Amino acid sequence: GCALNYNNHFTGECMELKGKVVVVTGAAGGIGTALVDQFRSEGATVIGSDLKVPELTQANRFLTNDI
């Protein structure tokens, strides 16, 4: 199985995400930001959403646009 460990890294056998689109809700929070980073590092195009627009905007400054 595939799991996110305490260092926010996937462990185990993870599916290939290159060329896939992943939607992360709550992307401005700590777990959401970690998921966005990890999915991007696995090759996925990531769409992040959050109700907290200012926090999402701030989190987005660390990311590059995929789309």
JSON list of C-alpha atoms in Angstrom, two decimals:
[
{"chain": "A", "resi": 1, "resn": "GLY", "atom": "CA", "xyz": [0.00, 0.00, 0.00]},
{"chain": "A", "resi": 2, "resn": "CYS", "atom": "CA", "xyz": [0.88, 3.65, -0.28]},
{"chain": "A", "resi": 3, "resn": "ALA", "atom": "CA", "xyz": [0.82, 5.97, 2.74]},
{"chain": "A", "resi": 4, "resn": "LEU", "atom": "CA", "xyz": [1.92, 9.47, 3.72]},
{"chain": "A", "resi": 5, "resn": "ASN", "atom": "CA", "xyz": [4.41, 9.24, 6.60]},
{"chain": "A", "resi": 6, "resn": "TYR", "atom": "CA", "xyz": [5.17, 11.73, 9.37]},
{"chain": "A", "resi": 7, "resn": "ASN", "atom": "CA", "xyz": [7.71, 13.53, 7.12]},
{"chain": "A", "resi": 8, "resn": "ASN", "atom": "CA", "xyz": [5.00, 14.09, 4.49]},
{"chain": "A", "resi": 9, "resn": "HIS", "atom": "CA", "xyz": [6.55, 11.63, 2.05]},
{"chain": "A", "resi": 10, "resn": "PHE", "atom": "CA", "xyz": [4.79, 8.71, 0.43]},
{"chain": "A", "resi": 11, "resn": "THR", "atom": "CA", "xyz": [5.94, 5.26, 1.46]},
{"chain": "A", "resi": 12, "resn": "GLY", "atom": "CA", "xyz": [5.29, 1.94, -0.17]},
{"chain": "A", "resi": 13, "resn": "GLU", "atom": "CA", "xyz": [4.19, 1.28, -3.72]},
{"chain": "A", "resi": 14, "resn": "CYS", "atom": "CA", "xyz": [2.52, 4.41, -5.10]},
{"chain": "A", "resi": 15, "resn": "MET", "atom": "CA", "xyz": [0.76, 4.63, -8.41]},
{"chain": "A", "resi": 16, "resn": "GLU", "atom": "CA", "xyz": [2.42, 6.44, -11.31]},
{"chain": "A", "resi": 17, "resn": "LEU", "atom": "CA", "xyz": [1.04, 9.98, -11.39]},
{"chain": "A", "resi": 18, "resn": "LYS", "atom": "CA", "xyz": [2.89, 11.40, -14.39]},
{"chain": "A", "resi": 19, "resn": "GLY", "atom": "CA", "xyz": [0.34, 12.75, -16.84]},
{"chain": "A", "resi": 20, "resn": "LYS", "atom": "CA", "xyz": [-2.51, 12.56, -14.31]},
{"chain": "A", "resi": 21, "resn": "VAL", "atom": "CA", "xyz": [-4.47, 15.45, -12.79]},
{"chain": "A", "resi": 22, "resn": "VAL", "atom": "CA", "xyz": [-4.96, 15.52, -9.02]},
{"chain": "A", "resi": 23, "resn": "VAL", "atom": "CA", "xyz": [-7.39, 17.82, -7.20]},
{"chain": "A", "resi": 24, "resn": "VAL", "atom": "CA", "xyz": [-6.45, 18.69, -3.61]},
{"chain": "A", "resi": 25, "resn": "THR", "atom": "CA", "xyz": [-9.12, 20.32, -1.46]},
{"chain": "A", "resi": 26, "resn": "GLY", "atom": "CA", "xyz": [-7.86, 22.18, 1.59]},
{"chain": "A", "resi": 27, "resn": "ALA", "atom": "CA", "xyz": [-4.62, 22.91, -0.29]},
{"chain": "A", "resi": 28, "resn": "ALA", "atom": "CA", "xyz": [-3.77, 25.94, 1.88]},
{"chain": "A", "resi": 29, "resn": "GLY", "atom": "CA", "xyz": [-3.40, 23.92, 5.08]},
{"chain": "A", "resi": 30, "resn": "GLY", "atom": "CA", "xyz": [-0.38, 21.99, 6.24]},
{"chain": "A", "resi": 31, "resn": "ILE", "atom": "CA", "xyz": [-1.51, 18.57, 5.03]},
{"chain": "A", "resi": 32, "resn": "GLY", "atom": "CA", "xyz": [-2.94, 19.99, 1.80]},
{"chain": "A", "resi": 33, "resn": "THR", "atom": "CA", "xyz": [0.29, 21.83, 1.00]},
{"chain": "A", "resi": 34, "resn": "ALA", "atom": "CA", "xyz": [2.31, 18.67, 1.69]},
{"chain": "A", "resi": 35, "resn": "LEU", "atom": "CA", "xyz": [0.01, 16.68, -0.61]},
{"chain": "A", "resi": 36, "resn": "VAL", "atom": "CA", "xyz": [0.34, 19.25, -3.38]},
{"chain": "A", "resi": 37, "resn": "ASP", "atom": "CA", "xyz": [4.14, 19.16, -3.09]},
{"chain": "A", "resi": 38, "resn": "GLN", "atom": "CA", "xyz": [4.26, 15.37, -3.07]},
{"chain": "A", "resi": 39, "resn": "PHE", "atom": "CA", "xyz": [1.85, 14.87, -5.96]},
{"chain": "A", "resi": 40, "resn": "ARG", "atom": "CA", "xyz": [3.82, 17.40, -8.02]},
{"chain": "A", "resi": 41, "resn": "SER", "atom": "CA", "xyz": [7.07, 15.61, -7.24]},
{"chain": "A", "resi": 42, "resn": "GLU", "atom": "CA", "xyz": [5.42, 12.38, -8.45]},
{"chain": "A", "resi": 43, "resn": "GLY", "atom": "CA", "xyz": [4.72, 14.07, -11.82]},
{"chain": "A", "resi": 44, "resn": "ALA", "atom": "CA", "xyz": [1.04, 14.98, -11.44]},
{"chain": "A", "resi": 45, "resn": "THR", "atom": "CA", "xyz": [-0.60, 18.19, -12.54]},
{"chain": "A", "resi": 46, "resn": "VAL", "atom": "CA", "xyz": [-2.17, 19.52, -9.34]},
{"chain": "A", "resi": 47, "resn": "ILE", "atom": "CA", "xyz": [-5.23, 21.72, -8.92]},
{"chain": "A", "resi": 48, "resn": "GLY", "atom": "CA", "xyz": [-5.45, 23.08, -5.38]},
{"chain": "A", "resi": 49, "resn": "SER", "atom": "CA", "xyz": [-8.55, 24.59, -3.83]},
{"chain": "A", "resi": 50, "resn": "ASP", "atom": "CA", "xyz": [-9.38, 26.01, -0.44]},
{"chain": "A", "resi": 51, "resn": "LEU", "atom": "CA", "xyz": [-12.02, 28.23, 1.14]},
{"chain": "A", "resi": 52, "resn": "LYS", "atom": "CA", "xyz": [-9.24, 30.26, 2.74]},
{"chain": "A", "resi": 53, "resn": "VAL", "atom": "CA", "xyz": [-8.31, 32.34, -0.31]},
{"chain": "A", "resi": 54, "resn": "PRO", "atom": "CA", "xyz": [-5.55, 34.47, 1.33]},
{"chain": "A", "resi": 55, "resn": "GLU", "atom": "CA", "xyz": [-3.83, 31.37, 2.70]},
{"chain": "A", "resi": 56, "resn": "LEU", "atom": "CA", "xyz": [-4.15, 29.59, -0.64]},
{"chain": "A", "resi": 57, "resn": "THR", "atom": "CA", "xyz": [-2.64, 32.59, -2.41]},
{"chain": "A", "resi": 58, "resn": "GLN", "atom": "CA", "xyz": [0.26, 32.60, 0.05]},
{"chain": "A", "resi": 59, "resn": "ALA", "atom": "CA", "xyz": [0.79, 28.83, -0.31]},
{"chain": "A", "resi": 60, "resn": "ASN", "atom": "CA", "xyz": [0.69, 29.19, -4.10]},
{"chain": "A", "resi": 61, "resn": "ARG", "atom": "CA", "xyz": [3.73, 31.48, -4.11]},
{"chain": "A", "resi": 62, "resn": "PHE", "atom": "CA", "xyz": [5.86, 28.40, -3.39]},
{"chain": "A", "resi": 63, "resn": "LEU", "atom": "CA", "xyz": [4.47, 26.54, -6.39]},
{"chain": "A", "resi": 64, "resn": "THR", "atom": "CA", "xyz": [4.82, 26.98, -10.12]},
{"chain": "A", "resi": 65, "resn": "ASN", "atom": "CA", "xyz": [1.77, 26.91, -12.37]},
{"chain": "A", "resi": 66, "resn": "ASP", "atom": "CA", "xyz": [1.12, 23.61, -14.11]},
{"chain": "A", "resi": 67, "resn": "ILE", "atom": "CA", "xyz": [-1.82, 24.81, -16.18]}
]
